[in-house]
Amino acid sequence: MKKIFALILCLAMTAAMLASCGDTSQPSDSGNPSGGEGGDGQVVWRLAHTEAKDTIYDSYANKFAELVEEKSGGRIHIDVYPVGALGDTATQMELLMNGGIEFGICAAGEVGDMFPAVQALSLNFVFSDDNSVNNKVLTQGEGTAYLSELFKTKGLTTYDWFSLGNMQWGGSRALRTVDDFKGFRMRIMASPILAANYEALGATPTPMAFTETYSGLQLKTVDGTEQPMNAMEEMKFYEVIDYITMSNHCQMASFMSMNSDFYNGLSDEDKAILEEIKPQMESFAEQTLEDFLASKTEVILTNKPDIEIVELTDAERQAFVDASLTVRDRIEEFGGEEGKTLLDLLLKDVEKFSK
């Protein structure tokens, strides 16, 4: 019944999307493990994500579609559905697991209900403050390889990992010391491990919907938010905060996954295409992140020149690391034994790629 429901929901949403956009391309047939068929026998695959256009997710998705079409000589076409066109993350993952779509991109933190172990990725100060190190941890590390094996138990085959960058603290005051967090109402996603992260720093974690964060900051319902610099600019959060502390405290680790039945049903030729373009996609993701970080920061400083960008010293950052260790010790409480295994692998990966 789940598979039938997912297919009906997906086709209904797709029909609405095509009607609104005037797109005449044919949706893929989830009953065919190698995708649907468009005009002139062209194979059509679908890729969905929940971010807006002109974001890292959308740039990655469209570059992937471009390379697949190029390498297949136009035989394969990928329809990209951004902005949650086929539903929110939960719906998208349901469709992906049941074969309603072939590809999906989302943040690892958004699948914590299905895979509790991923909460290890949400711990503060596990990753490096160097994005190039983190890129290697995500694409070459044993931790994400372990997670990818867990994903297979739900019918998901991971294609690749990439990052939206390090998270930073934005708010009404600079956050240089643990004492600065006393009484500080930090907006977080509704997550026990995120709440524990900020309780360890003495803050008051305040769960709030992402779409309500701007008004929450504007009305001073909350004092701050944690976001990558891209989101600080794209969601205009910089307009309603006075400081951005470059804490580099956590990663927005993301992945693109495929339906396992779809992938296993591909020809050797099509699997080879996906493998051939993978190094290009990893390089593209890393460079796109750097370009976005530079351009978004420039926009913020141009539009609000009086905002203060706070750079932590090594000693200041280490004090936050030390204060956060108590939450690491509780990882099994949040992510079970698999979460502890993942954390240990991530720490080894960071150490390895930092050398």
CSV table of C-alpha atoms in Angstrom, one decimal:
chain,number,residue,atom,x,y,z
A,1,MET,CA,0.0,0.0,0.0
A,2,LYS,CA,2.9,2.4,0.8
A,3,LYS,CA,4.3,1.9,-2.7
A,4,ILE,CA,0.9,2.6,-4.3
A,5,PHE,CA,0.3,5.6,-2.2
A,6,ALA,CA,3.8,7.0,-2.9
A,7,LEU,CA,3.3,6.5,-6.7
A,8,ILE,CA,-0.2,8.2,-6.7
A,9,LEU,CA,1.1,11.1,-4.6
A,10,CYS,CA,4.2,11.5,-6.8
A,11,LEU,CA,2.3,11.5,-10.1
A,12,ALA,CA,-0.3,13.9,-8.7
A,13,MET,CA,2.4,16.4,-7.6
A,14,THR,CA,4.3,16.0,-10.8
A,15,ALA,CA,1.2,16.7,-12.9
A,16,ALA,CA,0.5,19.8,-10.9
A,17,MET,CA,4.2,20.9,-11.3
A,18,LEU,CA,4.2,20.3,-15.0
A,19,ALA,CA,0.9,22.2,-15.5
A,20,SER,CA,2.1,25.2,-13.5
A,21,CYS,CA,5.4,25.3,-15.4
A,22,GLY,CA,4.1,24.5,-18.8
A,23,ASP,CA,6.7,21.7,-19.1
A,24,THR,CA,5.8,19.1,-21.6
A,25,SER,CA,8.4,16.5,-20.6
A,26,GLN,CA,7.1,13.1,-19.4
A,27,PRO,CA,7.4,12.0,-15.8
A,28,SER,CA,9.3,8.9,-15.1
A,29,ASP,CA,7.5,5.6,-14.5
A,30,SER,CA,8.5,4.4,-11.0
A,31,GLY,CA,7.5,0.9,-12.0
A,32,ASN,CA,10.4,0.8,-14.4
A,33,PRO,CA,13.7,0.5,-12.5
A,34,SER,CA,15.6,2.2,-15.2
A,35,GLY,CA,13.4,5.3,-15.2
A,36,GLY,CA,10.6,6.5,-17.5
A,37,GLU,CA,10.5,7.3,-21.2
A,38,GLY,CA,10.3,10.7,-22.8
A,39,GLY,CA,10.0,11.7,-26.4
A,40,ASP,CA,11.9,9.8,-29.1
A,41,GLY,CA,12.7,7.0,-26.6
A,42,GLN,CA,14.7,9.3,-24.3
A,43,VAL,CA,15.0,7.9,-20.7
A,44,VAL,CA,13.8,10.4,-18.1
A,45,TRP,CA,15.0,10.3,-14.4
A,46,ARG,CA,13.7,12.6,-11.7
A,47,LEU,CA,15.8,14.4,-9.0
A,48,ALA,CA,14.1,16.2,-6.2
A,49,HIS,CA,15.4,18.5,-3.5
A,50,THR,CA,13.8,21.0,-1.0
A,51,GLU,CA,16.0,24.0,-1.5
A,52,ALA,CA,15.3,27.1,-3.6
A,53,LYS,CA,16.7,27.7,-7.1
A,54,ASP,CA,20.2,29.2,-7.2
A,55,THR,CA,21.3,27.4,-4.1
A,56,ILE,CA,24.1,24.8,-3.7
A,57,TYR,CA,21.5,22.0,-3.9
A,58,ASP,CA,20.1,23.3,-7.1
A,59,SER,CA,23.5,24.0,-8.6
A,60,TYR,CA,24.6,20.5,-7.8
A,61,ALA,CA,21.4,18.9,-9.2
A,62,ASN,CA,21.5,20.8,-12.5
A,63,LYS,CA,25.2,20.2,-13.0
A,64,PHE,CA,24.5,16.5,-12.4
A,65,ALA,CA,21.7,16.5,-14.9
A,66,GLU,CA,23.9,18.3,-17.4
A,67,LEU,CA,26.7,15.8,-17.2
A,68,VAL,CA,24.5,12.8,-17.3
A,69,GLU,CA,22.8,14.1,-20.5
A,70,GLU,CA,26.1,14.9,-22.0
A,71,LYS,CA,27.8,11.6,-21.2
A,72,SER,CA,24.8,9.6,-22.4
A,73,GLY,CA,24.7,11.5,-25.7
A,74,GLY,CA,21.3,12.9,-24.9
A,75,ARG,CA,19.8,9.4,-24.3
A,76,ILE,CA,19.1,10.2,-20.6
A,77,HIS,CA,17.4,13.4,-19.4
A,78,ILE,CA,17.0,14.4,-15.7
A,79,ASP,CA,14.0,16.5,-14.6
A,80,VAL,CA,15.0,18.5,-11.5
A,81,TYR,CA,12.3,19.4,-9.0
A,82,PRO,CA,13.5,22.1,-6.6
A,83,VAL,CA,11.8,24.0,-3.7
A,84,GLY,CA,10.0,20.9,-2.4
A,85,ALA,CA,7.9,20.6,-5.6
A,86,LEU,CA,7.3,16.9,-4.8
A,87,GLY,CA,6.7,17.5,-1.1
A,88,ASP,CA,8.8,18.1,2.1
A,89,THR,CA,11.8,16.1,3.0
A,90,ALA,CA,9.8,13.3,4.7
A,91,THR,CA,7.6,13.0,1.6
A,92,GLN,CA,10.5,13.1,-0.7
A,93,MET,CA,12.3,10.4,1.2
A,94,GLU,CA,9.2,8.2,1.2
A,95,LEU,CA,8.9,8.6,-2.6
A,96,LEU,CA,12.6,7.8,-3.0
A,97,MET,CA,12.5,4.7,-0.9
A,98,ASN,CA,9.4,3.4,-2.7
A,99,GLY,CA,10.6,4.2,-6.2
A,100,GLY,CA,8.4,7.2,-6.9
A,101,ILE,CA,11.5,9.2,-7.9
A,102,GLU,CA,15.0,8.0,-8.8
A,103,PHE,CA,17.2,10.6,-7.0
A,104,GLY,CA,16.8,12.9,-3.9
A,105,ILE,CA,19.1,15.4,-2.2
A,106,CYS,CA,18.7,16.3,1.5
A,107,ALA,CA,20.7,17.2,4.6
A,108,ALA,CA,21.7,14.3,6.8
A,109,GLY,CA,20.3,16.0,9.8
A,110,GLU,CA,16.8,15.7,8.3
A,111,VAL,CA,16.7,11.9,8.3
A,112,GLY,CA,17.5,11.5,12.0
A,113,ASP,CA,14.1,9.9,12.6
A,114,MET,CA,14.8,7.1,10.1
A,115,PHE,CA,18.5,6.8,10.9
A,116,PRO,CA,19.2,7.9,14.5
A,117,ALA,CA,23.0,7.4,14.0
A,118,VAL,CA,23.2,10.4,11.8
A,119,GLN,CA,22.7,12.6,14.8
A,120,ALA,CA,26.4,12.2,15.4
A,121,LEU,CA,26.8,14.6,12.5
A,122,SER,CA,25.0,17.2,14.5
A,123,LEU,CA,27.4,17.3,17.4
A,124,ASN,CA,29.3,20.6,17.8
A,125,PHE,CA,33.0,20.7,17.1
A,126,VAL,CA,33.4,17.2,15.6
A,127,PHE,CA,34.4,18.4,12.2
A,128,SER,CA,37.4,20.6,11.2
A,129,ASP,CA,37.0,24.4,10.8
A,130,ASP,CA,38.7,23.8,7.4
A,131,ASN,CA,36.1,23.1,4.6
A,132,SER,CA,38.7,21.3,2.5
A,133,VAL,CA,39.3,18.8,5.3
A,134,ASN,CA,35.6,18.3,5.8
A,135,ASN,CA,35.1,17.7,2.1
A,136,LYS,CA,37.5,14.8,2.3
A,137,VAL,CA,35.8,13.5,5.5
A,138,LEU,CA,32.5,13.5,3.7
A,139,THR,CA,33.5,12.1,0.3
A,140,GLN,CA,36.4,9.7,1.3
A,141,GLY,CA,35.8,9.0,5.0
A,142,GLU,CA,34.9,5.8,6.7
A,143,GLY,CA,32.1,7.5,8.7
A,144,THR,CA,30.0,8.4,5.7
A,145,ALA,CA,30.7,5.0,4.1
A,146,TYR,CA,29.3,3.4,7.3
A,147,LEU,CA,26.2,5.7,7.1
A,148,SER,CA,25.7,4.8,3.4
A,149,GLU,CA,25.6,1.1,4.4
A,150,LEU,CA,22.9,1.9,7.0
A,151,PHE,CA,20.9,3.8,4.3
A,152,LYS,CA,20.9,0.6,2.1
A,153,THR,CA,18.7,-1.1,4.8
A,154,LYS,CA,15.9,1.3,3.7
A,155,GLY,CA,16.4,0.9,0.0
A,156,LEU,CA,18.6,3.9,-0.5
A,157,THR,CA,21.9,3.8,-2.4
A,158,THR,CA,24.1,6.9,-1.7
A,159,TYR,CA,25.6,8.5,-4.8
A,160,ASP,CA,27.7,11.1,-3.1
A,161,TRP,CA,28.2,13.4,0.0
A,162,PHE,CA,28.8,17.1,0.0
A,163,SER,CA,28.5,20.1,2.3
A,164,LEU,CA,26.6,23.4,2.6
A,165,GLY,CA,29.5,24.6,4.7
A,166,ASN,CA,30.3,25.2,8.3
A,167,MET,CA,27.6,26.5,10.6
A,168,GLN,CA,28.1,29.9,12.2
A,169,TRP,CA,26.4,31.7,15.0
A,170,GLY,CA,24.4,34.8,14.2
A,171,GLY,CA,22.7,37.0,16.8
A,172,SER,CA,22.3,40.0,18.9
A,173,ARG,CA,25.7,39.8,20.4
A,174,ALA,CA,29.2,38.4,19.8
A,175,LEU,CA,29.7,34.9,21.2
A,176,ARG,CA,33.3,34.7,22.1
A,177,THR,CA,33.1,32.8,25.4
A,178,VAL,CA,30.8,30.3,27.1
A,179,ASP,CA,29.7,33.1,29.4
A,180,ASP,CA,28.3,34.9,26.4
A,181,PHE,CA,25.8,32.1,26.0
A,182,LYS,CA,24.2,32.6,29.4
A,183,GLY,CA,20.5,33.4,28.9
A,184,PHE,CA,21.0,33.4,25.1
A,185,ARG,CA,17.9,32.1,23.3
A,186,MET,CA,19.3,30.1,20.4
A,187,ARG,CA,16.9,29.1,17.7
A,188,ILE,CA,17.3,25.4,16.8
A,189,MET,CA,15.5,22.7,14.8
A,190,ALA,CA,13.4,20.5,17.1
A,191,SER,CA,16.1,18.0,18.0
A,192,PRO,CA,17.1,16.6,21.4
A,193,ILE,CA,20.8,16.5,20.4
A,194,LEU,CA,20.8,20.2,19.2
A,195,ALA,CA,19.1,21.2,22.5
A,196,ALA,CA,21.9,19.3,24.4
A,197,ASN,CA,24.6,21.1,22.4
A,198,TYR,CA,23.4,24.5,23.6
A,199,GLU,CA,22.4,23.5,27.1
A,200,ALA,CA,26.1,22.4,27.4
A,201,LEU,CA,27.1,26.0,26.6
A,202,GLY,CA,24.6,27.5,29.1
A,203,ALA,CA,22.3,28.8,26.4
A,204,THR,CA,18.5,28.4,26.2
A,205,PRO,CA,17.8,26.3,23.1
A,206,THR,CA,14.5,27.4,21.5
A,207,PRO,CA,12.9,25.1,18.8
A,208,MET,CA,11.4,27.1,16.0
A,209,ALA,CA,10.4,26.4,12.4
A,210,PHE,CA,13.0,27.6,9.9
A,211,THR,CA,10.3,29.7,8.1
A,212,GLU,CA,9.6,31.5,11.4
A,213,THR,CA,13.3,32.3,12.2
A,214,TYR,CA,13.5,35.7,10.5
A,215,SER,CA,10.4,37.0,12.4
A,216,GLY,CA,11.7,35.4,15.6
A,217,LEU,CA,15.0,37.3,15.3
A,218,GLN,CA,13.2,40.5,14.2
A,219,LEU,CA,10.7,40.4,17.1
A,220,LYS,CA,13.5,39.2,19.6
A,221,THR,CA,11.6,36.0,20.4
A,222,VAL,CA,15.1,34.4,20.0
A,223,ASP,CA,18.5,36.0,20.3
A,224,GLY,CA,20.3,34.0,17.6
A,225,THR,CA,20.4,31.3,15.1
A,226,GLU,CA,23.0,28.8,13.7
A,227,GLN,CA,23.3,28.7,10.0
A,228,PRO,CA,25.9,28.3,7.2
A,229,MET,CA,26.8,31.7,5.6
A,230,ASN,CA,24.7,30.8,2.5
A,231,ALA,CA,21.5,30.7,4.6
A,232,MET,CA,22.5,33.8,6.4
A,233,GLU,CA,22.3,35.7,3.1
A,234,GLU,CA,19.7,33.7,1.2
A,235,MET,CA,17.1,33.9,4.0
A,236,LYS,CA,18.1,37.6,4.8
A,237,PHE,CA,18.9,36.7,8.5
A,238,TYR,CA,21.7,39.2,8.4
A,239,GLU,CA,19.1,42.0,8.3
A,240,VAL,CA,17.9,41.2,11.8
A,241,ILE,CA,21.1,40.3,13.6
A,242,ASP,CA,24.1,42.5,14.6
A,243,TYR,CA,26.9,39.8,14.8
A,244,ILE,CA,28.0,36.7,13.0
A,245,THR,CA,30.5,34.7,15.0
A,246,MET,CA,32.6,32.5,12.7
A,247,SER,CA,32.4,29.5,15.0
A,248,ASN,CA,32.7,26.7,12.4
A,249,HIS,CA,31.0,24.5,15.0
A,250,CYS,CA,29.1,22.0,12.8
A,251,GLN,CA,28.7,20.9,9.3
A,252,MET,CA,25.6,21.0,7.0
A,253,ALA,CA,26.5,17.5,5.6
A,254,SER,CA,24.3,16.6,2.7
A,255,PHE,CA,23.9,13.6,0.4
A,256,MET,CA,22.3,12.6,-2.9
A,257,SER,CA,20.7,9.2,-2.8
A,258,MET,CA,19.2,6.8,-5.4
A,259,ASN,CA,16.4,4.3,-5.1
A,260,SER,CA,18.3,1.0,-4.7
A,261,ASP,CA,16.0,-1.0,-7.0
A,262,PHE,CA,16.4,1.7,-9.7
A,263,TYR,CA,20.2,1.7,-9.3
A,264,ASN,CA,20.5,-2.1,-9.3
A,265,GLY,CA,18.4,-2.3,-12.4
A,266,LEU,CA,20.6,0.0,-14.4
A,267,SER,CA,22.8,-1.3,-17.2
A,268,ASP,CA,26.5,-1.5,-16.8
A,269,GLU,CA,26.8,1.4,-19.3
A,270,ASP,CA,24.5,3.7,-17.2
A,271,LYS,CA,26.3,2.8,-13.9
A,272,ALA,CA,29.6,3.6,-15.6
A,273,ILE,CA,28.2,7.0,-16.6
A,274,LEU,CA,27.4,7.8,-13.0
A,275,GLU,CA,30.8,6.6,-11.8
A,276,GLU,CA,32.6,8.5,-14.5
A,277,ILE,CA,31.1,11.9,-13.6
A,278,LYS,CA,31.4,11.4,-9.8
A,279,PRO,CA,34.9,13.0,-9.5
A,280,GLN,CA,33.6,16.0,-11.5
A,281,MET,CA,30.6,16.3,-9.2
A,282,GLU,CA,32.8,16.2,-6.1
A,283,SER,CA,35.1,18.9,-7.5
A,284,PHE,CA,32.1,21.0,-8.6
A,285,ALA,CA,30.5,20.7,-5.1
A,286,GLU,CA,33.6,21.8,-3.4
A,287,GLN,CA,34.3,24.8,-5.7
A,288,THR,CA,30.6,25.8,-5.7
A,289,LEU,CA,30.7,25.9,-1.9
A,290,GLU,CA,33.8,28.2,-1.9
A,291,ASP,CA,32.3,30.4,-4.5
A,292,PHE,CA,29.0,30.7,-2.7
A,293,LEU,CA,30.6,31.4,0.7
A,294,ALA,CA,32.7,34.2,-0.9
A,295,SER,CA,29.8,35.8,-2.8
A,296,LYS,CA,27.2,35.5,0.0
A,297,THR,CA,29.6,37.0,2.5
A,298,GLU,CA,30.3,39.9,0.1
A,299,VAL,CA,26.5,40.5,-0.3
A,300,ILE,CA,26.0,40.6,3.5
A,301,LEU,CA,28.8,43.1,4.0
A,302,THR,CA,27.7,45.2,1.1
A,303,ASN,CA,24.0,45.3,2.2
A,304,LYS,CA,24.8,45.7,5.9
A,305,PRO,CA,28.3,47.2,6.3
A,306,ASP,CA,27.9,47.7,10.1
A,307,ILE,CA,27.3,44.0,10.8
A,308,GLU,CA,30.3,42.6,12.8
A,309,ILE,CA,32.0,39.4,11.7
A,310,VAL,CA,33.7,37.9,14.7
A,311,GLU,CA,36.7,35.7,14.2
A,312,LEU,CA,37.4,33.4,17.2
A,313,THR,CA,41.0,32.8,18.3
A,314,ASP,CA,42.2,29.2,18.7
A,315,ALA,CA,42.0,29.5,22.4
A,316,GLU,CA,38.4,30.8,22.3
A,317,ARG,CA,37.3,28.0,19.9
A,318,GLN,CA,39.0,25.4,22.1
A,319,ALA,CA,37.0,26.6,25.1
A,320,PHE,CA,33.8,25.8,23.2
A,321,VAL,CA,35.2,22.5,22.2
A,322,ASP,CA,35.9,21.6,25.8
A,323,ALA,CA,32.4,22.6,26.9
A,324,SER,CA,30.9,20.5,24.2
A,325,LEU,CA,32.6,17.2,25.1
A,326,THR,CA,29.9,16.2,27.6
A,327,VAL,CA,27.4,15.9,24.7
A,328,ARG,CA,29.7,13.6,22.8
A,329,ASP,CA,29.7,11.3,25.8
A,330,ARG,CA,25.9,11.0,25.5
A,331,ILE,CA,25.8,10.1,21.8
A,332,GLU,CA,24.5,6.6,22.5
A,333,GLU,CA,21.5,8.2,24.2
A,334,PHE,CA,20.6,10.0,21.0
A,335,GLY,CA,22.0,7.7,18.2
A,336,GLY,CA,22.4,4.3,19.9
A,337,GLU,CA,25.4,2.1,19.4
A,338,GLU,CA,25.5,2.9,15.7
A,339,GLY,CA,25.7,6.6,16.6
A,340,LYS,CA,28.7,5.9,18.8
A,341,THR,CA,30.3,3.9,16.0
A,342,LEU,CA,29.7,6.7,13.5
A,343,LEU,CA,31.2,9.3,15.9
A,344,ASP,CA,34.3,7.3,16.5
A,345,LEU,CA,34.8,7.0,12.7
A,346,LEU,CA,34.2,10.7,12.1
A,347,LEU,CA,36.8,11.7,14.7
A,348,LYS,CA,39.3,9.3,13.1
A,349,ASP,CA,38.5,10.7,9.6
A,350,VAL,CA,38.9,14.3,10.8
A,351,GLU,CA,42.3,13.5,12.3
A,352,LYS,CA,43.4,11.6,9.2
A,353,PHE,CA,42.5,14.3,6.7
A,354,SER,CA,43.8,17.1,8.9
A,355,LYS,CA,47.4,15.8,8.7
